[in-house]
PDB file of C-alpha atoms in Angstrom:
ATOM      1  CA  MET C 534      -5.844 -45.435 -25.877  1.00  0.00           C
ATOM      2  CA  GLN C 535      -5.920 -43.295 -22.704  1.00  0.00           C
ATOM      3  CA  ASN C 536      -8.879 -41.463 -22.228  1.00  0.00           C
ATOM      4  CA  SER C 537      -7.612 -37.086 -23.062  1.00  0.00           C
ATOM      5  CA  LEU C 538      -9.004 -33.830 -22.065  1.00  0.00           C
ATOM      6  CA  ILE C 539      -7.553 -31.189 -24.403  1.00  0.00           C
ATOM      7  CA  LEU C 540      -7.838 -27.576 -23.068  1.00  0.00           C
ATOM      8  CA  LEU C 541      -7.219 -24.830 -25.802  1.00  0.00           C
ATOM      9  CA  ARG C 542      -6.158 -21.589 -24.469  1.00  0.00           C
ATOM     10  CA  GLY C 543      -5.623 -18.299 -26.062  1.00  0.00           C
ATOM     11  CA  LEU C 544      -6.917 -14.590 -26.668  1.00  0.00           C
ATOM     12  CA  PRO C 545      -9.953 -13.870 -28.354  1.00  0.00           C
ATOM     13  CA  GLY C 546      -9.624 -14.368 -32.276  1.00  0.00           C
ATOM     14  CA  SER C 547      -6.642 -16.901 -31.903  1.00  0.00           C
ATOM     15  CA  GLY C 548      -8.741 -19.442 -33.373  1.00  0.00           C
ATOM     16  CA  LYS C 549      -9.597 -22.032 -30.016  1.00  0.00           C
ATOM     17  CA  SER C 550     -12.680 -22.909 -31.444  1.00  0.00           C
ATOM     18  CA  THR C 551     -11.867 -23.526 -34.754  1.00  0.00           C
ATOM     19  CA  LEU C 552      -8.992 -25.496 -33.928  1.00  0.00           C
ATOM     20  CA  ALA C 553     -10.911 -27.554 -31.266  1.00  0.00           C
ATOM     21  CA  LYS C 554     -13.660 -28.467 -34.108  1.00  0.00           C
ATOM     22  CA  VAL C 555     -11.014 -29.604 -36.481  1.00  0.00           C
ATOM     23  CA  LEU C 556      -9.200 -31.345 -34.041  1.00  0.00           C
ATOM     24  CA  ALA C 557     -12.650 -32.842 -32.597  1.00  0.00           C
ATOM     25  CA  GLU C 558     -13.619 -34.026 -36.334  1.00  0.00           C
ATOM     26  CA  ASN C 559     -17.034 -34.079 -35.432  1.00  0.00           C
ATOM     27  CA  THR C 560     -16.702 -37.303 -33.146  1.00  0.00           C
ATOM     28  CA  TRP C 561     -15.384 -35.585 -30.001  1.00  0.00           C
ATOM     29  CA  PRO C 562     -17.376 -32.890 -27.782  1.00  0.00           C
ATOM     30  CA  VAL C 563     -16.121 -29.603 -27.756  1.00  0.00           C
ATOM     31  CA  PHE C 564     -17.114 -27.766 -24.991  1.00  0.00           C
ATOM     32  CA  SER C 565     -16.758 -23.705 -24.371  1.00  0.00           C
ATOM     33  CA  VAL C 566     -18.272 -20.744 -22.240  1.00  0.00           C
ATOM     34  CA  ASP C 567     -19.280 -19.270 -25.387  1.00  0.00           C
ATOM     35  CA  ASP C 568     -21.581 -22.307 -25.522  1.00  0.00           C
ATOM     36  CA  TYR C 569     -23.740 -20.463 -22.987  1.00  0.00           C
ATOM     37  CA  PHE C 570     -24.204 -17.095 -24.738  1.00  0.00           C
ATOM     38  CA  THR C 571     -24.699 -18.489 -27.869  1.00  0.00           C
ATOM     39  CA  ASP C 572     -28.554 -19.168 -29.045  1.00  0.00           C
ATOM     40  CA  ALA C 573     -28.915 -22.751 -30.124  1.00  0.00           C
ATOM     41  CA  LYS C 574     -31.072 -22.364 -32.922  1.00  0.00           C
ATOM     42  CA  THR C 575     -29.958 -18.972 -34.623  1.00  0.00           C
ATOM     43  CA  GLY C 576     -25.990 -19.160 -33.502  1.00  0.00           C
ATOM     44  CA  VAL C 577     -26.293 -15.829 -31.991  1.00  0.00           C
ATOM     45  CA  TYR C 578     -23.672 -14.683 -29.675  1.00  0.00           C
ATOM     46  CA  LYS C 579     -24.987 -12.528 -26.517  1.00  0.00           C
ATOM     47  CA  PHE C 580     -22.900 -11.917 -23.973  1.00  0.00           C
ATOM     48  CA  GLU C 581     -24.447 -11.165 -20.553  1.00  0.00           C
ATOM     49  CA  PHE C 582     -21.355 -10.435 -17.905  1.00  0.00           C
ATOM     50  CA  ASP C 583     -23.721 -10.979 -14.829  1.00  0.00           C
ATOM     51  CA  LYS C 584     -24.088 -14.510 -16.226  1.00  0.00           C
ATOM     52  CA  ASN C 585     -20.506 -15.410 -16.800  1.00  0.00           C
ATOM     53  CA  HIS C 586     -20.301 -17.516 -13.923  1.00  0.00           C
ATOM     54  CA  LEU C 587     -23.153 -19.554 -14.689  1.00  0.00           C
ATOM     55  CA  ALA C 588     -21.487 -19.897 -18.132  1.00  0.00           C
ATOM     56  CA  TYR C 589     -18.325 -21.339 -16.455  1.00  0.00           C
ATOM     57  CA  LYS C 590     -20.309 -23.460 -14.427  1.00  0.00           C
ATOM     58  CA  THR C 591     -22.055 -24.958 -17.205  1.00  0.00           C
ATOM     59  CA  CYS C 592     -19.047 -25.854 -19.446  1.00  0.00           C
ATOM     60  CA  GLU C 593     -17.296 -27.259 -16.348  1.00  0.00           C
ATOM     61  CA  GLU C 594     -20.460 -29.658 -15.657  1.00  0.00           C
ATOM     62  CA  ASN C 595     -20.708 -30.410 -19.170  1.00  0.00           C
ATOM     63  CA  CYS C 596     -17.299 -31.774 -19.008  1.00  0.00           C
ATOM     64  CA  ARG C 597     -17.497 -33.792 -15.671  1.00  0.00           C
ATOM     65  CA  THR C 598     -20.660 -35.366 -17.332  1.00  0.00           C
ATOM     66  CA  ALA C 599     -18.815 -36.486 -20.593  1.00  0.00           C
ATOM     67  CA  MET C 600     -16.111 -37.700 -18.242  1.00  0.00           C
ATOM     68  CA  GLU C 601     -18.630 -39.836 -16.335  1.00  0.00           C
ATOM     69  CA  LYS C 602     -19.503 -41.631 -19.704  1.00  0.00           C
ATOM     70  CA  GLY C 603     -16.026 -42.429 -20.418  1.00  0.00           C
ATOM     71  CA  ILE C 604     -15.961 -40.305 -23.548  1.00  0.00           C
ATOM     72  CA  LYS C 605     -12.144 -40.664 -24.652  1.00  0.00           C
ATOM     73  CA  LYS C 606     -11.562 -37.411 -26.183  1.00  0.00           C
ATOM     74  CA  ILE C 607     -12.666 -34.104 -24.648  1.00  0.00           C
ATOM     75  CA  PHE C 608     -11.937 -30.354 -25.749  1.00  0.00           C
ATOM     76  CA  VAL C 609     -12.807 -27.368 -23.803  1.00  0.00           C
ATOM     77  CA  ASP C 610     -12.003 -24.208 -25.736  1.00  0.00           C
ATOM     78  CA  ASN C 611     -11.508 -21.268 -23.262  1.00  0.00           C
ATOM     79  CA  THR C 612      -9.588 -18.272 -22.869  1.00  0.00           C
ATOM     80  CA  PHE C 613      -7.998 -19.615 -19.668  1.00  0.00           C
ATOM     81  CA  THR C 614      -6.072 -16.331 -19.403  1.00  0.00           C
ATOM     82  CA  LEU C 615      -6.007 -16.876 -15.524  1.00  0.00           C
ATOM     83  CA  ASP C 616      -4.854 -19.784 -13.756  1.00  0.00           C
ATOM     84  CA  TRP C 617      -7.866 -20.085 -11.791  1.00  0.00           C
ATOM     85  CA  GLU C 618      -9.992 -20.826 -15.377  1.00  0.00           C
ATOM     86  CA  LEU C 619      -7.850 -24.121 -15.282  1.00  0.00           C
ATOM     87  CA  LYS C 620      -7.816 -25.384 -11.771  1.00  0.00           C
ATOM     88  CA  SER C 621     -11.067 -26.882 -11.672  1.00  0.00           C
ATOM     89  CA  TYR C 622     -10.425 -29.047 -15.070  1.00  0.00           C
ATOM     90  CA  PHE C 623      -6.878 -29.998 -13.537  1.00  0.00           C
ATOM     91  CA  LYS C 624      -9.314 -31.374 -10.571  1.00  0.00           C
ATOM     92  CA  LEU C 625     -11.379 -32.913 -12.958  1.00  0.00           C
ATOM     93  CA  ALA C 626      -9.046 -34.857 -14.798  1.00  0.00           C
ATOM     94  CA  SER C 627      -7.308 -36.036 -12.085  1.00  0.00           C
ATOM     95  CA  GLU C 628     -10.423 -37.414 -10.278  1.00  0.00           C
ATOM     96  CA  PHE C 629     -11.740 -39.325 -13.503  1.00  0.00           C
ATOM     97  CA  LYS C 630      -7.933 -40.313 -14.834  1.00  0.00           C
ATOM     98  CA  TYR C 631      -8.105 -38.180 -17.999  1.00  0.00           C
ATOM     99  CA  THR C 632      -4.508 -37.436 -19.426  1.00  0.00           C
ATOM    100  CA  LEU C 633      -4.547 -33.525 -19.249  1.00  0.00           C
ATOM    101  CA  PHE C 634      -3.040 -31.323 -22.541  1.00  0.00           C
ATOM    102  CA  VAL C 635      -3.125 -27.688 -22.264  1.00  0.00           C
ATOM    103  CA  CYS C 636      -2.408 -26.209 -25.752  1.00  0.00           C
ATOM    104  CA  THR C 637      -1.912 -22.403 -26.436  1.00  0.00           C
ATOM    105  CA  VAL C 638      -3.213 -21.343 -29.597  1.00  0.00           C
ATOM    106  CA  GLU C 639      -1.587 -18.137 -31.069  1.00  0.00           C
ATOM    107  CA  ASN C 640      -3.091 -15.604 -33.554  1.00  0.00           C
ATOM    108  CA  TYR C 641      -0.467 -15.662 -36.283  1.00  0.00           C
ATOM    109  CA  HIS C 642      -3.190 -15.142 -38.811  1.00  0.00           C
ATOM    110  CA  SER C 643      -4.155 -11.829 -37.430  1.00  0.00           C
ATOM    111  CA  GLN C 644      -7.856 -12.778 -37.299  1.00  0.00           C
ATOM    112  CA  LYS C 645     -10.439 -10.279 -35.123  1.00  0.00           C
ATOM    113  CA  ASN C 646     -12.365 -12.302 -32.602  1.00  0.00           C
ATOM    114  CA  THR C 647     -16.347 -12.610 -33.709  1.00  0.00           C
ATOM    115  CA  HIS C 648     -17.723 -11.412 -30.202  1.00  0.00           C
ATOM    116  CA  GLY C 649     -16.667  -7.775 -30.802  1.00  0.00           C
ATOM    117  CA  ILE C 650     -14.119  -7.327 -28.143  1.00  0.00           C
ATOM    118  CA  SER C 651     -12.036  -4.699 -28.399  1.00  0.00           C
ATOM    119  CA  ASP C 652      -7.978  -4.363 -29.064  1.00  0.00           C
ATOM    120  CA  GLU C 653      -7.962  -2.562 -25.606  1.00  0.00           C
ATOM    121  CA  GLN C 654      -9.539  -5.365 -23.797  1.00  0.00           C
ATOM    122  CA  ILE C 655      -7.712  -7.632 -25.640  1.00  0.00           C
ATOM    123  CA  GLU C 656      -4.670  -5.963 -24.823  1.00  0.00           C
ATOM    124  CA  LYS C 657      -5.330  -5.976 -20.937  1.00  0.00           C
ATOM    125  CA  MET C 658      -6.134  -9.827 -21.444  1.00  0.00           C
ATOM    126  CA  ALA C 659      -2.894 -10.355 -22.958  1.00  0.00           C
ATOM    127  CA  ALA C 660      -0.885  -8.517 -20.005  1.00  0.00           C
ATOM    128  CA  LYS C 661      -2.691 -10.899 -17.729  1.00  0.00           C
ATOM    129  CA  TYR C 662      -1.649 -14.200 -19.640  1.00  0.00           C
ATOM    130  CA  LYS C 663       0.840 -16.513 -18.310  1.00  0.00           C
ATOM    131  CA  VAL C 664       2.382 -19.637 -20.371  1.00  0.00           C
ATOM    132  CA  LYS C 665       3.969 -22.562 -18.079  1.00  0.00           C
ATOM    133  CA  LEU C 666       6.729 -23.238 -20.128  1.00  0.00           C
ATOM    134  CA  TYR C 667       8.553 -25.998 -18.002  1.00  0.00           C
TER     135      TYR C 667
END
C-alpha cells in the first residue's frame, strides 16, 4: 500500500474533524491547527490569534514527523481556505513520496462550528474559498 496524505478542508462546522476521526479509525494520526489551541487534559479550545502562526507550524511539523516515521496514512484537517495553507503539505508529500489527496467537506448537515466563529466571519471565509475541480 502506498503511503497517503489526506488533507480534509472545509469551512468551520463542515465536519472535517469528525470525518477525519472516522476515516482514521483510531489507527492513523490526525493533525489539525486546532490541536494547538486545545488543552490536552480538559479538551477546552481557546484560540489566540497572535499564536496562529505557531499552530500552523506545529501542525506541519507533526505531519513531517509522522512522514519521517513512514506512517502509511496521515490525516490533516484544517480549513485550508487559501492556497498557501496547502502548499507546505504538497511539498511534504512530494519530499516523502506520499500520495496526496485533498478532500473538501461540505456542510450539508447544517451544523454550527464548535469554536464560536460567527456566521459573518464564515461568510468571509467562504468568499475566499476556491476549489480546484480539474
